[in-house]
């Protein structure tokens, strides 16, 4: 899952959201250097990633991309799944996506000093280009994939995955809907477990 899903699955706690958002920049046991709620966010992020990668529905979705995009099919699939979350946002949250996005960008701004340097560099782009809301359109997804392709030195032309998105739109959306219900439940359970053990 990509940034929007990770933040959404963090629940209402602002610091868990921040920890989840910055988790890719925190390696190994470095999470122990942070306060408890940030630790929970970091470990929740790792749980979401491992749960997603191993899930048969997600693997079925990713399989459609594997032949053309190889190693990057998972990166692309994470972004495509965030598209379906953003597009169907009203089913998952009573707060509108624009308000949710603005609220989270403000949370990042208020906690910028807590972020690792690598994560700090992402924040201005996230906010200026309003990634969360842009996930909701196919055009927005194409732009984000183009940016990802640039970062990976144009190895597989990731932006071309909008072709597969359009060709298998119903299949991807149905798979996302089934998978996300299970991921939501697993994430809630994990947060409770982490509160108990940390």
PDB file of C-alpha atoms in Angstrom:
ATOM      1  CA  UNK A   1       0.000   0.000   0.000  1.00  0.00           C
ATOM      2  CA  UNK A   2       1.103   3.579  -0.623  1.00  0.00           C
ATOM      3  CA  UNK A   3       1.067   6.708   1.550  1.00  0.00           C
ATOM      4  CA  UNK A   4      -2.687   7.342   1.647  1.00  0.00           C
ATOM      5  CA  UNK A   5      -3.578   3.837   2.775  1.00  0.00           C
ATOM      6  CA  UNK A   6      -0.801   3.775   5.359  1.00  0.00           C
ATOM      7  CA  UNK A   7      -1.983   7.021   6.939  1.00  0.00           C
ATOM      8  CA  UNK A   8      -5.652   5.986   6.794  1.00  0.00           C
ATOM      9  CA  UNK A   9      -4.924   2.634   8.464  1.00  0.00           C
ATOM     10  CA  UNK A  10      -3.149   4.387  11.336  1.00  0.00           C
ATOM     11  CA  UNK A  11      -6.432   5.392  12.973  1.00  0.00           C
ATOM     12  CA  UNK A  12      -6.998   8.665  14.824  1.00  0.00           C
ATOM     13  CA  UNK A  13      -3.648   9.061  16.608  1.00  0.00           C
ATOM     14  CA  UNK A  14      -1.574  11.776  14.904  1.00  0.00           C
ATOM     15  CA  UNK A  15       1.821  10.399  15.951  1.00  0.00           C
ATOM     16  CA  UNK A  16       0.965   6.887  14.770  1.00  0.00           C
ATOM     17  CA  UNK A  17       0.138   8.475  11.401  1.00  0.00           C
ATOM     18  CA  UNK A  18       3.487  10.288  11.377  1.00  0.00           C
ATOM     19  CA  UNK A  19       5.382   7.132  12.364  1.00  0.00           C
ATOM     20  CA  UNK A  20       3.647   5.145   9.652  1.00  0.00           C
ATOM     21  CA  UNK A  21       4.378   7.831   7.060  1.00  0.00           C
ATOM     22  CA  UNK A  22       8.099   8.004   7.847  1.00  0.00           C
ATOM     23  CA  UNK A  23       8.646   4.275   8.399  1.00  0.00           C
ATOM     24  CA  UNK A  24      10.463   3.576   5.126  1.00  0.00           C
ATOM     25  CA  UNK A  25      13.263   5.858   6.318  1.00  0.00           C
ATOM     26  CA  UNK A  26      13.651   4.013   9.641  1.00  0.00           C
ATOM     27  CA  UNK A  27      15.719   0.862   9.276  1.00  0.00           C
ATOM     28  CA  UNK A  28      15.927  -2.187  11.536  1.00  0.00           C
ATOM     29  CA  UNK A  29      15.906  -1.420  15.266  1.00  0.00           C
ATOM     30  CA  UNK A  30      16.216   2.347  14.723  1.00  0.00           C
ATOM     31  CA  UNK A  31      12.514   2.571  15.598  1.00  0.00           C
ATOM     32  CA  UNK A  32      13.547   2.171  19.251  1.00  0.00           C
ATOM     33  CA  UNK A  33      14.982   5.704  19.120  1.00  0.00           C
ATOM     34  CA  UNK A  34      11.454   7.147  18.892  1.00  0.00           C
ATOM     35  CA  UNK A  35       8.627   7.642  21.395  1.00  0.00           C
ATOM     36  CA  UNK A  36       5.996   4.926  21.744  1.00  0.00           C
ATOM     37  CA  UNK A  37       3.309   6.229  19.367  1.00  0.00           C
ATOM     38  CA  UNK A  38       5.872   6.760  16.609  1.00  0.00           C
ATOM     39  CA  UNK A  39       7.205   3.238  17.231  1.00  0.00           C
ATOM     40  CA  UNK A  40       3.675   1.894  16.834  1.00  0.00           C
ATOM     41  CA  UNK A  41       3.317   3.732  13.515  1.00  0.00           C
ATOM     42  CA  UNK A  42       6.637   2.402  12.221  1.00  0.00           C
ATOM     43  CA  UNK A  43       5.884  -1.199  13.217  1.00  0.00           C
ATOM     44  CA  UNK A  44       2.332  -0.927  11.881  1.00  0.00           C
ATOM     45  CA  UNK A  45       3.773   0.182   8.534  1.00  0.00           C
ATOM     46  CA  UNK A  46       5.991  -2.887   8.449  1.00  0.00           C
ATOM     47  CA  UNK A  47       3.024  -5.106   9.309  1.00  0.00           C
ATOM     48  CA  UNK A  48       0.897  -3.562   6.522  1.00  0.00           C
ATOM     49  CA  UNK A  49       3.704  -4.119   4.007  1.00  0.00           C
ATOM     50  CA  UNK A  50       4.331  -7.749   4.944  1.00  0.00           C
ATOM     51  CA  UNK A  51       0.603  -8.555   5.182  1.00  0.00           C
ATOM     52  CA  UNK A  52      -0.021  -6.962   1.779  1.00  0.00           C
ATOM     53  CA  UNK A  53       2.911  -8.628   0.013  1.00  0.00           C
ATOM     54  CA  UNK A  54       1.843 -12.079   1.217  1.00  0.00           C
ATOM     55  CA  UNK A  55      -1.901 -11.734   0.566  1.00  0.00           C
ATOM     56  CA  UNK A  56      -3.242 -13.865  -2.320  1.00  0.00           C
ATOM     57  CA  UNK A  57      -5.641 -11.171  -3.577  1.00  0.00           C
ATOM     58  CA  UNK A  58      -2.891  -8.557  -3.762  1.00  0.00           C
ATOM     59  CA  UNK A  59      -0.577 -11.070  -5.421  1.00  0.00           C
ATOM     60  CA  UNK A  60      -3.282 -11.787  -7.995  1.00  0.00           C
ATOM     61  CA  UNK A  61      -3.503  -8.067  -8.817  1.00  0.00           C
ATOM     62  CA  UNK A  62       0.273  -7.686  -8.966  1.00  0.00           C
ATOM     63  CA  UNK A  63       0.639 -10.720 -11.237  1.00  0.00           C
ATOM     64  CA  UNK A  64      -0.989  -8.773 -14.112  1.00  0.00           C
ATOM     65  CA  UNK A  65       1.918  -6.318 -14.001  1.00  0.00           C
ATOM     66  CA  UNK A  66       4.794  -8.660 -13.323  1.00  0.00           C
ATOM     67  CA  UNK A  67       5.729  -9.696 -16.850  1.00  0.00           C
ATOM     68  CA  UNK A  68       6.133  -6.102 -18.056  1.00  0.00           C
ATOM     69  CA  UNK A  69       7.324  -4.334 -14.893  1.00  0.00           C
ATOM     70  CA  UNK A  70       9.112  -7.116 -12.992  1.00  0.00           C
ATOM     71  CA  UNK A  71      10.561  -5.961  -9.656  1.00  0.00           C
ATOM     72  CA  UNK A  72       8.609  -2.681  -9.893  1.00  0.00           C
ATOM     73  CA  UNK A  73       5.186  -4.338 -10.203  1.00  0.00           C
ATOM     74  CA  UNK A  74       4.719  -4.148  -6.429  1.00  0.00           C
ATOM     75  CA  UNK A  75       5.600  -0.446  -6.317  1.00  0.00           C
ATOM     76  CA  UNK A  76       3.093   0.230  -9.088  1.00  0.00           C
ATOM     77  CA  UNK A  77       0.402  -1.939  -7.524  1.00  0.00           C
ATOM     78  CA  UNK A  78       0.682  -0.084  -4.219  1.00  0.00           C
ATOM     79  CA  UNK A  79      -0.045   3.174  -6.034  1.00  0.00           C
ATOM     80  CA  UNK A  80      -2.940   1.662  -8.017  1.00  0.00           C
ATOM     81  CA  UNK A  81      -4.528   0.371  -4.806  1.00  0.00           C
ATOM     82  CA  UNK A  82      -4.254   3.868  -3.305  1.00  0.00           C
ATOM     83  CA  UNK A  83      -6.177   5.060  -6.375  1.00  0.00           C
ATOM     84  CA  UNK A  84      -9.124   2.858  -5.464  1.00  0.00           C
ATOM     85  CA  UNK A  85      -9.015   3.999  -1.852  1.00  0.00           C
ATOM     86  CA  UNK A  86      -9.032   7.655  -2.922  1.00  0.00           C
ATOM     87  CA  UNK A  87     -11.682   7.133  -5.594  1.00  0.00           C
ATOM     88  CA  UNK A  88     -14.018   5.363  -3.128  1.00  0.00           C
ATOM     89  CA  UNK A  89     -13.001   7.438  -0.126  1.00  0.00           C
ATOM     90  CA  UNK A  90     -16.568   8.149   0.983  1.00  0.00           C
ATOM     91  CA  UNK A  91     -17.075   4.451   1.711  1.00  0.00           C
ATOM     92  CA  UNK A  92     -14.220   4.439   4.192  1.00  0.00           C
ATOM     93  CA  UNK A  93     -14.233   7.788   5.965  1.00  0.00           C
ATOM     94  CA  UNK A  94     -16.847  10.369   6.952  1.00  0.00           C
ATOM     95  CA  UNK A  95     -14.210  13.119   6.620  1.00  0.00           C
ATOM     96  CA  UNK A  96     -13.837  14.210   2.987  1.00  0.00           C
ATOM     97  CA  UNK A  97     -10.591  13.374   1.216  1.00  0.00           C
ATOM     98  CA  UNK A  98      -9.677  17.094   0.790  1.00  0.00           C
ATOM     99  CA  UNK A  99     -10.163  17.680   4.540  1.00  0.00           C
ATOM    100  CA  UNK A 100      -8.336  14.468   5.490  1.00  0.00           C
ATOM    101  CA  UNK A 101      -5.444  15.466   3.225  1.00  0.00           C
ATOM    102  CA  UNK A 102      -5.206  19.023   4.586  1.00  0.00           C
ATOM    103  CA  UNK A 103      -5.377  17.736   8.159  1.00  0.00           C
ATOM    104  CA  UNK A 104      -2.541  15.284   7.577  1.00  0.00           C
ATOM    105  CA  UNK A 105      -0.357  17.829   5.777  1.00  0.00           C
ATOM    106  CA  UNK A 106      -0.830  20.094   8.824  1.00  0.00           C
ATOM    107  CA  UNK A 107       0.129  17.229  11.152  1.00  0.00           C
ATOM    108  CA  UNK A 108       3.347  16.742   9.164  1.00  0.00           C
ATOM    109  CA  UNK A 109       4.082  20.468   9.313  1.00  0.00           C
ATOM    110  CA  UNK A 110       3.573  20.490  13.102  1.00  0.00           C
ATOM    111  CA  UNK A 111       5.835  17.452  13.582  1.00  0.00           C
ATOM    112  CA  UNK A 112       8.442  18.108  10.892  1.00  0.00           C
ATOM    113  CA  UNK A 113      11.313  17.971  13.410  1.00  0.00           C
ATOM    114  CA  UNK A 114      10.448  14.360  14.234  1.00  0.00           C
ATOM    115  CA  UNK A 115      10.926  13.180  10.651  1.00  0.00           C
ATOM    116  CA  UNK A 116      14.127  11.583   9.338  1.00  0.00           C
ATOM    117  CA  UNK A 117      15.926  13.766   6.795  1.00  0.00           C
ATOM    118  CA  UNK A 118      14.946  11.505   3.893  1.00  0.00           C
ATOM    119  CA  UNK A 119      11.250  11.847   4.781  1.00  0.00           C
ATOM    120  CA  UNK A 120      11.513  15.619   5.275  1.00  0.00           C
ATOM    121  CA  UNK A 121      12.557  15.932   1.629  1.00  0.00           C
ATOM    122  CA  UNK A 122       9.321  14.250   0.465  1.00  0.00           C
ATOM    123  CA  UNK A 123       6.944  16.502   2.411  1.00  0.00           C
ATOM    124  CA  UNK A 124       7.125  19.661   0.223  1.00  0.00           C
ATOM    125  CA  UNK A 125       6.274  17.603  -2.887  1.00  0.00           C
ATOM    126  CA  UNK A 126       3.491  15.723  -1.113  1.00  0.00           C
ATOM    127  CA  UNK A 127       1.855  18.986  -0.059  1.00  0.00           C
ATOM    128  CA  UNK A 128       2.528  21.140  -3.152  1.00  0.00           C
ATOM    129  CA  UNK A 129       1.305  18.457  -5.555  1.00  0.00           C
ATOM    130  CA  UNK A 130      -1.415  17.253  -3.155  1.00  0.00           C
ATOM    131  CA  UNK A 131      -0.618  13.586  -3.710  1.00  0.00           C
ATOM    132  CA  UNK A 132      -3.496  12.252  -1.605  1.00  0.00           C
ATOM    133  CA  UNK A 133      -6.199  13.910  -3.676  1.00  0.00           C
ATOM    134  CA  UNK A 134      -4.384  13.278  -6.949  1.00  0.00           C
ATOM    135  CA  UNK A 135      -4.578   9.525  -6.297  1.00  0.00           C
ATOM    136  CA  UNK A 136      -8.326   9.720  -6.997  1.00  0.00           C
ATOM    137  CA  UNK A 137      -7.968  10.265 -10.773  1.00  0.00           C
ATOM    138  CA  UNK A 138      -6.280   8.139 -13.422  1.00  0.00           C
ATOM    139  CA  UNK A 139      -4.511  11.287 -14.657  1.00  0.00           C
ATOM    140  CA  UNK A 140      -3.170  11.895 -11.154  1.00  0.00           C
ATOM    141  CA  UNK A 141      -1.949   8.300 -10.918  1.00  0.00           C
ATOM    142  CA  UNK A 142      -0.177   8.657 -14.257  1.00  0.00           C
ATOM    143  CA  UNK A 143       1.674  11.761 -12.997  1.00  0.00           C
ATOM    144  CA  UNK A 144       2.746  10.002  -9.809  1.00  0.00           C
ATOM    145  CA  UNK A 145       3.941   6.963 -11.756  1.00  0.00           C
ATOM    146  CA  UNK A 146       5.886   9.280 -14.058  1.00  0.00           C
ATOM    147  CA  UNK A 147       7.599  10.811 -11.015  1.00  0.00           C
ATOM    148  CA  UNK A 148       8.386   7.325  -9.692  1.00  0.00           C
ATOM    149  CA  UNK A 149       9.788   6.371 -13.087  1.00  0.00           C
ATOM    150  CA  UNK A 150      12.063   9.411 -13.013  1.00  0.00           C
ATOM    151  CA  UNK A 151      13.348   8.423  -9.549  1.00  0.00           C
ATOM    152  CA  UNK A 152      14.172   4.925 -10.798  1.00  0.00           C
ATOM    153  CA  UNK A 153      16.003   6.275 -13.874  1.00  0.00           C
ATOM    154  CA  UNK A 154      13.302   5.178 -16.358  1.00  0.00           C
ATOM    155  CA  UNK A 155      14.004   1.474 -15.966  1.00  0.00           C
ATOM    156  CA  UNK A 156      10.500   0.212 -16.797  1.00  0.00           C
ATOM    157  CA  UNK A 157       8.337   3.206 -17.879  1.00  0.00           C
ATOM    158  CA  UNK A 158       6.038   2.919 -14.862  1.00  0.00           C
ATOM    159  CA  UNK A 159       3.599   5.532 -16.168  1.00  0.00           C
ATOM    160  CA  UNK A 160       2.585   3.065 -18.884  1.00  0.00           C
ATOM    161  CA  UNK A 161       0.874   0.990 -16.178  1.00  0.00           C
ATOM    162  CA  UNK A 162      -2.197   3.208 -16.619  1.00  0.00           C
ATOM    163  CA  UNK A 163      -2.846   1.015 -19.671  1.00  0.00           C
ATOM    164  CA  UNK A 164      -3.165  -2.054 -17.438  1.00  0.00           C
ATOM    165  CA  UNK A 165      -5.153   0.007 -14.940  1.00  0.00           C
ATOM    166  CA  UNK A 166      -7.690   0.889 -17.628  1.00  0.00           C
ATOM    167  CA  UNK A 167      -7.752  -2.592 -19.180  1.00  0.00           C
ATOM    168  CA  UNK A 168      -8.342  -4.387 -15.862  1.00  0.00           C
ATOM    169  CA  UNK A 169     -10.071  -1.596 -13.964  1.00  0.00           C
ATOM    170  CA  UNK A 170     -13.033  -3.639 -12.686  1.00  0.00           C
ATOM    171  CA  UNK A 171     -10.835  -6.567 -11.694  1.00  0.00           C
ATOM    172  CA  UNK A 172      -8.375  -4.362  -9.807  1.00  0.00           C
ATOM    173  CA  UNK A 173     -11.179  -2.477  -8.057  1.00  0.00           C
ATOM    174  CA  UNK A 174     -12.992  -5.648  -6.969  1.00  0.00           C
ATOM    175  CA  UNK A 175      -9.753  -7.150  -5.698  1.00  0.00           C
ATOM    176  CA  UNK A 176      -8.871  -3.986  -3.806  1.00  0.00           C
ATOM    177  CA  UNK A 177     -12.306  -3.853  -2.159  1.00  0.00           C
ATOM    178  CA  UNK A 178     -12.084  -7.439  -0.891  1.00  0.00           C
ATOM    179  CA  UNK A 179      -8.476  -7.152   0.188  1.00  0.00           C
ATOM    180  CA  UNK A 180      -8.814  -3.786   1.933  1.00  0.00           C
ATOM    181  CA  UNK A 181     -11.542  -5.002   4.279  1.00  0.00           C
ATOM    182  CA  UNK A 182      -9.190  -7.721   5.500  1.00  0.00           C
ATOM    183  CA  UNK A 183      -6.255  -5.314   5.754  1.00  0.00           C
ATOM    184  CA  UNK A 184      -8.322  -2.841   7.798  1.00  0.00           C
ATOM    185  CA  UNK A 185      -9.192  -5.545  10.331  1.00  0.00           C
ATOM    186  CA  UNK A 186      -5.622  -6.812  10.507  1.00  0.00           C
ATOM    187  CA  UNK A 187      -4.309  -3.278  11.062  1.00  0.00           C
ATOM    188  CA  UNK A 188      -6.751  -2.605  13.925  1.00  0.00           C
ATOM    189  CA  UNK A 189      -5.676  -5.814  15.640  1.00  0.00           C
ATOM    190  CA  UNK A 190      -1.995  -4.950  15.135  1.00  0.00           C
ATOM    191  CA  UNK A 191      -2.377  -1.490  16.685  1.00  0.00           C
ATOM    192  CA  UNK A 192      -3.980  -3.047  19.774  1.00  0.00           C
ATOM    193  CA  UNK A 193      -1.184  -5.644  20.007  1.00  0.00           C
ATOM    194  CA  UNK A 194       1.511  -2.978  19.673  1.00  0.00           C
ATOM    195  CA  UNK A 195      -0.004  -0.855  22.448  1.00  0.00           C
ATOM    196  CA  UNK A 196       0.147  -3.897  24.712  1.00  0.00           C
ATOM    197  CA  UNK A 197       3.739  -4.966  23.971  1.00  0.00           C
ATOM    198  CA  UNK A 198       5.575  -1.642  23.649  1.00  0.00           C
TER     199      UNK A 198
END
